[in-house]
mmCIF file of C-alpha atoms in Angstrom:
data_model
loop_
_atom_site.group_PDB
_atom_site.id
_atom_site.type_symbol
_atom_site.label_atom_id
_atom_site.label_comp_id
_atom_site.label_asym_id
_atom_site.label_seq_id
_atom_site.Cartn_x
_atom_site.Cartn_y
_atom_site.Cartn_z
ATOM 1 C CA MET A 26 81.921 86.052 64.055
ATOM 2 C CA THR A 27 81.704 87.568 60.519
ATOM 3 C CA ALA A 28 83.525 84.527 59.051
ATOM 4 C CA ASP A 29 80.842 82.141 60.276
ATOM 5 C CA LEU A 30 78.318 83.901 58.109
ATOM 6 C CA GLY A 31 80.311 83.158 55.010
ATOM 7 C CA GLU A 32 81.541 86.803 54.732
ATOM 8 C CA GLN A 33 85.144 87.675 54.371
ATOM 9 C CA VAL A 34 86.686 89.267 57.447
ATOM 10 C CA THR A 35 88.417 92.602 57.009
ATOM 11 C CA ASP A 36 92.226 92.940 57.115
ATOM 12 C CA ALA A 37 91.920 94.613 60.535
ATOM 13 C CA GLU A 38 89.821 91.766 61.958
ATOM 14 C CA LEU A 39 92.081 89.189 60.491
ATOM 15 C CA VAL A 40 95.164 90.859 62.049
ATOM 16 C CA ALA A 41 93.476 90.856 65.346
ATOM 17 C CA GLN A 42 92.609 87.227 64.942
ATOM 18 C CA TYR A 43 96.011 85.972 63.848
ATOM 19 C CA ARG A 44 97.708 87.830 66.716
ATOM 20 C CA ARG A 45 95.606 85.682 69.045
ATOM 21 C CA ASN A 46 95.863 82.520 67.031
ATOM 22 C CA SER A 47 98.830 82.199 64.562
ATOM 23 C CA ASP A 48 96.929 79.526 62.644
ATOM 24 C CA ARG A 49 94.804 82.316 61.197
ATOM 25 C CA PHE A 50 97.673 83.587 59.302
ATOM 26 C CA THR A 51 96.854 80.945 56.691
ATOM 27 C CA GLU A 52 94.018 83.272 55.716
ATOM 28 C CA VAL A 53 96.499 86.042 54.968
ATOM 29 C CA HIS A 54 98.333 83.699 52.694
ATOM 30 C CA ASP A 55 95.223 82.441 50.998
ATOM 31 C CA ARG A 56 93.950 86.061 50.470
ATOM 32 C CA TYR A 57 97.126 87.644 49.157
ATOM 33 C CA PHE A 58 99.440 84.994 47.757
ATOM 34 C CA ARG A 59 98.182 85.159 44.298
ATOM 35 C CA ASP A 60 98.673 89.069 44.141
ATOM 36 C CA ILE A 61 102.151 88.834 45.497
ATOM 37 C CA TYR A 62 103.122 85.961 43.221
ATOM 38 C CA LEU A 63 101.859 87.739 40.157
ATOM 39 C CA TYR A 64 103.708 90.995 41.114
ATOM 40 C CA VAL A 65 106.996 89.165 41.632
ATOM 41 C CA ALA A 66 106.507 86.997 38.465
ATOM 42 C CA GLY A 67 106.131 90.171 36.526
ATOM 43 C CA ARG A 68 109.480 91.435 37.816
ATOM 44 C CA LEU A 69 111.472 88.163 37.771
ATOM 45 C CA ASP A 70 110.927 84.636 36.410
ATOM 46 C CA THR A 71 108.210 82.236 37.685
ATOM 47 C CA GLN A 72 110.570 80.142 39.734
ATOM 48 C CA ALA A 73 111.902 83.184 41.542
ATOM 49 C CA ALA A 74 108.369 84.402 42.017
ATOM 50 C CA GLU A 75 107.376 81.181 43.793
ATOM 51 C CA ASP A 76 110.406 81.385 46.037
ATOM 52 C CA ILE A 77 110.064 85.173 46.810
ATOM 53 C CA ALA A 78 106.318 84.985 47.280
ATOM 54 C CA ALA A 79 106.767 82.132 49.733
ATOM 55 C CA GLU A 80 109.565 84.067 51.489
ATOM 56 C CA THR A 81 107.371 87.119 51.679
ATOM 57 C CA PHE A 82 104.764 85.219 53.730
ATOM 58 C CA LEU A 83 107.410 83.563 55.884
ATOM 59 C CA LEU A 84 108.900 86.872 56.787
ATOM 60 C CA ALA A 85 105.380 88.339 57.287
ATOM 61 C CA PHE A 86 104.508 85.507 59.528
ATOM 62 C CA ASP A 87 107.817 85.872 61.474
ATOM 63 C CA GLN A 88 107.205 89.689 61.754
ATOM 64 C CA ARG A 89 103.428 89.608 62.247
ATOM 65 C CA ASP A 90 103.648 91.357 65.618
ATOM 66 C CA ARG A 91 105.486 94.203 63.916
ATOM 67 C CA PHE A 92 102.548 94.960 61.522
ATOM 68 C CA ASP A 93 100.891 98.214 62.503
ATOM 69 C CA PRO A 94 97.362 98.663 61.005
ATOM 70 C CA ALA A 95 97.656 102.426 61.801
ATOM 71 C CA ARG A 96 100.428 102.727 59.247
ATOM 72 C CA GLY A 97 98.494 101.108 56.368
ATOM 73 C CA GLY A 98 96.859 98.069 55.125
ATOM 74 C CA LEU A 99 97.950 94.423 55.151
ATOM 75 C CA ARG A 100 98.198 94.246 51.356
ATOM 76 C CA PRO A 101 100.637 97.134 50.973
ATOM 77 C CA TRP A 102 102.663 95.819 53.932
ATOM 78 C CA LEU A 103 103.008 92.476 52.071
ATOM 79 C CA PHE A 104 103.902 94.186 48.856
ATOM 80 C CA GLY A 105 106.559 96.151 50.669
ATOM 81 C CA ILE A 106 108.160 92.999 51.967
ATOM 82 C CA ALA A 107 108.069 91.440 48.458
ATOM 83 C CA THR A 108 109.591 94.579 46.966
ATOM 84 C CA ASN A 109 112.420 94.483 49.459
ATOM 85 C CA LEU A 110 112.992 90.856 48.614
ATOM 86 C CA VAL A 111 113.076 91.668 44.991
ATOM 87 C CA ALA A 112 115.653 94.348 45.724
ATOM 88 C CA ARG A 113 118.023 91.561 46.919
ATOM 89 C CA HIS A 114 117.798 90.215 43.434
ATOM 90 C CA ARG A 115 118.303 93.713 41.824
ATOM 91 C CA ARG A 116 121.516 92.964 39.905
ATOM 92 C CA LYS A 117 120.104 89.782 38.593
ATOM 93 C CA GLU A 118 116.944 91.580 37.591
ATOM 94 C CA ALA A 119 118.843 94.306 35.759
ATOM 95 C CA ARG A 120 121.027 91.733 33.917
ATOM 96 C CA HIS A 121 117.831 89.923 32.986
ATOM 97 C CA TYR A 122 116.342 93.168 31.435
ATOM 98 C CA ARG A 123 119.547 93.878 29.601
ATOM 99 C CA ALA A 124 119.756 90.344 28.166
ATOM 100 C CA LEU A 125 116.052 90.695 27.036
ATOM 101 C CA SER A 126 116.849 93.940 25.328
ATOM 102 C CA ARG A 127 119.515 92.233 23.206
ATOM 103 C CA MET A 128 117.218 89.425 22.089
ATOM 104 C CA ALA A 129 115.761 89.571 18.569
ATOM 105 C CA PRO A 130 111.966 89.054 18.371
ATOM 106 C CA GLU A 131 110.828 85.464 17.602
ATOM 107 C CA PRO A 132 108.853 84.917 14.356
ATOM 108 C CA ALA A 133 105.083 85.471 14.799
ATOM 109 C CA ALA A 134 102.932 82.356 15.144
ATOM 110 C CA GLU A 135 100.375 81.478 12.516
ATOM 111 C CA GLY A 136 96.740 82.321 13.411
ATOM 112 C CA PRO A 137 93.951 84.794 12.896
ATOM 113 C CA GLU A 138 95.035 88.132 11.504
ATOM 114 C CA ASN A 139 94.453 90.109 14.788
ATOM 115 C CA SER A 140 96.316 87.718 16.904
ATOM 116 C CA VAL A 141 99.296 87.877 14.393
ATOM 117 C CA VAL A 142 99.396 91.658 14.481
ATOM 118 C CA THR A 143 99.200 91.655 18.309
ATOM 119 C CA SER A 144 101.881 88.994 18.576
ATOM 120 C CA VAL A 145 104.251 90.766 16.174
ATOM 121 C CA SER A 146 103.727 94.070 18.038
ATOM 122 C CA ALA A 147 104.418 92.500 21.477
ATOM 123 C CA GLN A 148 107.498 90.664 20.234
ATOM 124 C CA ARG A 149 108.896 93.805 18.589
ATOM 125 C CA MET A 150 108.347 95.662 21.847
ATOM 126 C CA GLN A 151 109.798 93.179 24.284
ATOM 127 C CA PRO A 152 113.436 94.266 23.789
ATOM 128 C CA ARG A 153 112.523 97.934 24.008
ATOM 129 C CA LEU A 154 110.417 97.433 27.138
ATOM 130 C CA ALA A 155 113.252 95.415 28.761
ATOM 131 C CA GLN A 156 115.742 98.172 27.797
ATOM 132 C CA ALA A 157 113.430 100.838 29.199
ATOM 133 C CA LEU A 158 113.054 98.936 32.519
ATOM 134 C CA ALA A 159 116.851 98.531 32.811
ATOM 135 C CA THR A 160 117.358 102.296 32.529
ATOM 136 C CA LEU A 161 115.052 103.091 35.493
ATOM 137 C CA SER A 162 116.507 103.656 38.961
ATOM 138 C CA LYS A 163 115.563 101.208 41.657
ATOM 139 C CA GLY A 164 112.940 103.524 43.085
ATOM 140 C CA GLU A 165 111.385 104.332 39.676
ATOM 141 C CA ARG A 166 111.303 100.662 38.804
ATOM 142 C CA ASP A 167 109.761 99.658 42.098
ATOM 143 C CA VAL A 168 107.025 102.317 41.697
ATOM 144 C CA LEU A 169 106.238 101.609 38.088
ATOM 145 C CA LEU A 170 106.041 97.829 38.599
ATOM 146 C CA LEU A 171 103.974 98.138 41.822
ATOM 147 C CA VAL A 172 101.434 100.197 39.877
ATOM 148 C CA ALA A 173 101.592 98.184 36.561
ATOM 149 C CA LEU A 174 101.997 94.638 37.925
ATOM 150 C CA GLY A 175 100.712 94.886 41.500
ATOM 151 C CA GLN A 176 97.884 97.246 40.533
ATOM 152 C CA LEU A 177 98.400 99.313 43.603
ATOM 153 C CA GLY A 178 97.180 102.887 43.970
ATOM 154 C CA TYR A 179 99.524 105.750 44.871
ATOM 155 C CA ASP A 180 98.681 105.529 48.522
ATOM 156 C CA GLU A 181 99.296 101.751 48.631
ATOM 157 C CA VAL A 182 102.583 102.161 46.789
ATOM 158 C CA ALA A 183 103.541 104.816 49.304
ATOM 159 C CA GLN A 184 102.717 102.536 52.141
ATOM 160 C CA ALA A 185 104.540 99.551 50.586
ATOM 161 C CA LEU A 186 107.832 101.542 50.054
ATOM 162 C CA GLY A 187 107.542 103.799 53.078
ATOM 163 C CA ILE A 188 107.593 106.993 50.941
ATOM 164 C CA SER A 189 105.098 109.831 50.422
ATOM 165 C CA PRO A 190 102.401 109.655 47.779
ATOM 166 C CA GLY A 191 104.023 112.791 46.172
ATOM 167 C CA THR A 192 107.316 110.831 45.829
ATOM 168 C CA VAL A 193 105.310 108.072 44.249
ATOM 169 C CA GLY A 194 103.916 110.540 41.747
ATOM 170 C CA SER A 195 107.292 112.037 40.893
ATOM 171 C CA ARG A 196 109.040 108.675 40.542
ATOM 172 C CA LEU A 197 106.189 107.502 38.238
ATOM 173 C CA SER A 198 106.267 110.591 36.162
ATOM 174 C CA ARG A 199 110.185 110.207 35.742
ATOM 175 C CA ALA A 200 109.711 106.520 34.778
ATOM 176 C CA ARG A 201 107.051 107.391 32.230
ATOM 177 C CA ALA A 202 109.339 110.133 30.739
ATOM 178 C CA LYS A 203 112.221 107.562 30.402
ATOM 179 C CA PHE A 204 109.817 105.043 28.798
ATOM 180 C CA HIS A 205 108.601 107.627 26.376
ATOM 181 C CA ALA A 206 112.148 108.512 25.342
ATOM 182 C CA ILE A 207 112.882 104.887 24.528
ATOM 183 C CA ILE A 208 109.464 103.639 23.274
ATOM 184 C CA ASP A 209 108.089 106.040 20.618
ATOM 185 C CA LYS A 210 105.044 105.564 18.439
ATOM 186 C CA GLU A 211 107.113 104.539 15.519
ATOM 187 C CA SER A 212 108.485 101.570 17.389
ATOM 188 C CA VAL A 213 105.003 100.466 18.314
ATOM 189 C CA HIS A 214 103.730 100.714 14.692
ATOM 190 C CA GLY A 215 106.794 99.389 13.067
#
């Protein structure tokens, strides 16, 4: 009865509880929805993020008996589901990044000197970042965005995608090399 003491139950305890009582799955949603939403919002637009995050938990609920704690944690399992759902939108995502790469930066807003410099740099980089993301393979983009947006570690990314940690490292290395080729120091500093 860890929850009665005001302490958060572990994922393993939560899984055991929601298998006995499906109403406990609400706690899974409450615990991880924000992380999943932010990850998907970073990959797609906010409306798609709401839809995909909700669909992630719907699928997770429907497949809750298929979750195997011996294969990894609950959080990576949910990120894996979300990543698979994002993959359904892959062509739309790639078109989105290509369109962003063609956009001209908007004029910087007025404000303190530091915020103007930051804003100008960010606006100048947006098309290059989008172009770089569009050049990545599906696997490279998934790994990079799970690390950058989902803030997952190598082992969690490996669990989410069903690949080895070594594959995570090599995909991340290739993604970084491609980014470096497109985004050089000169483009950052103008």
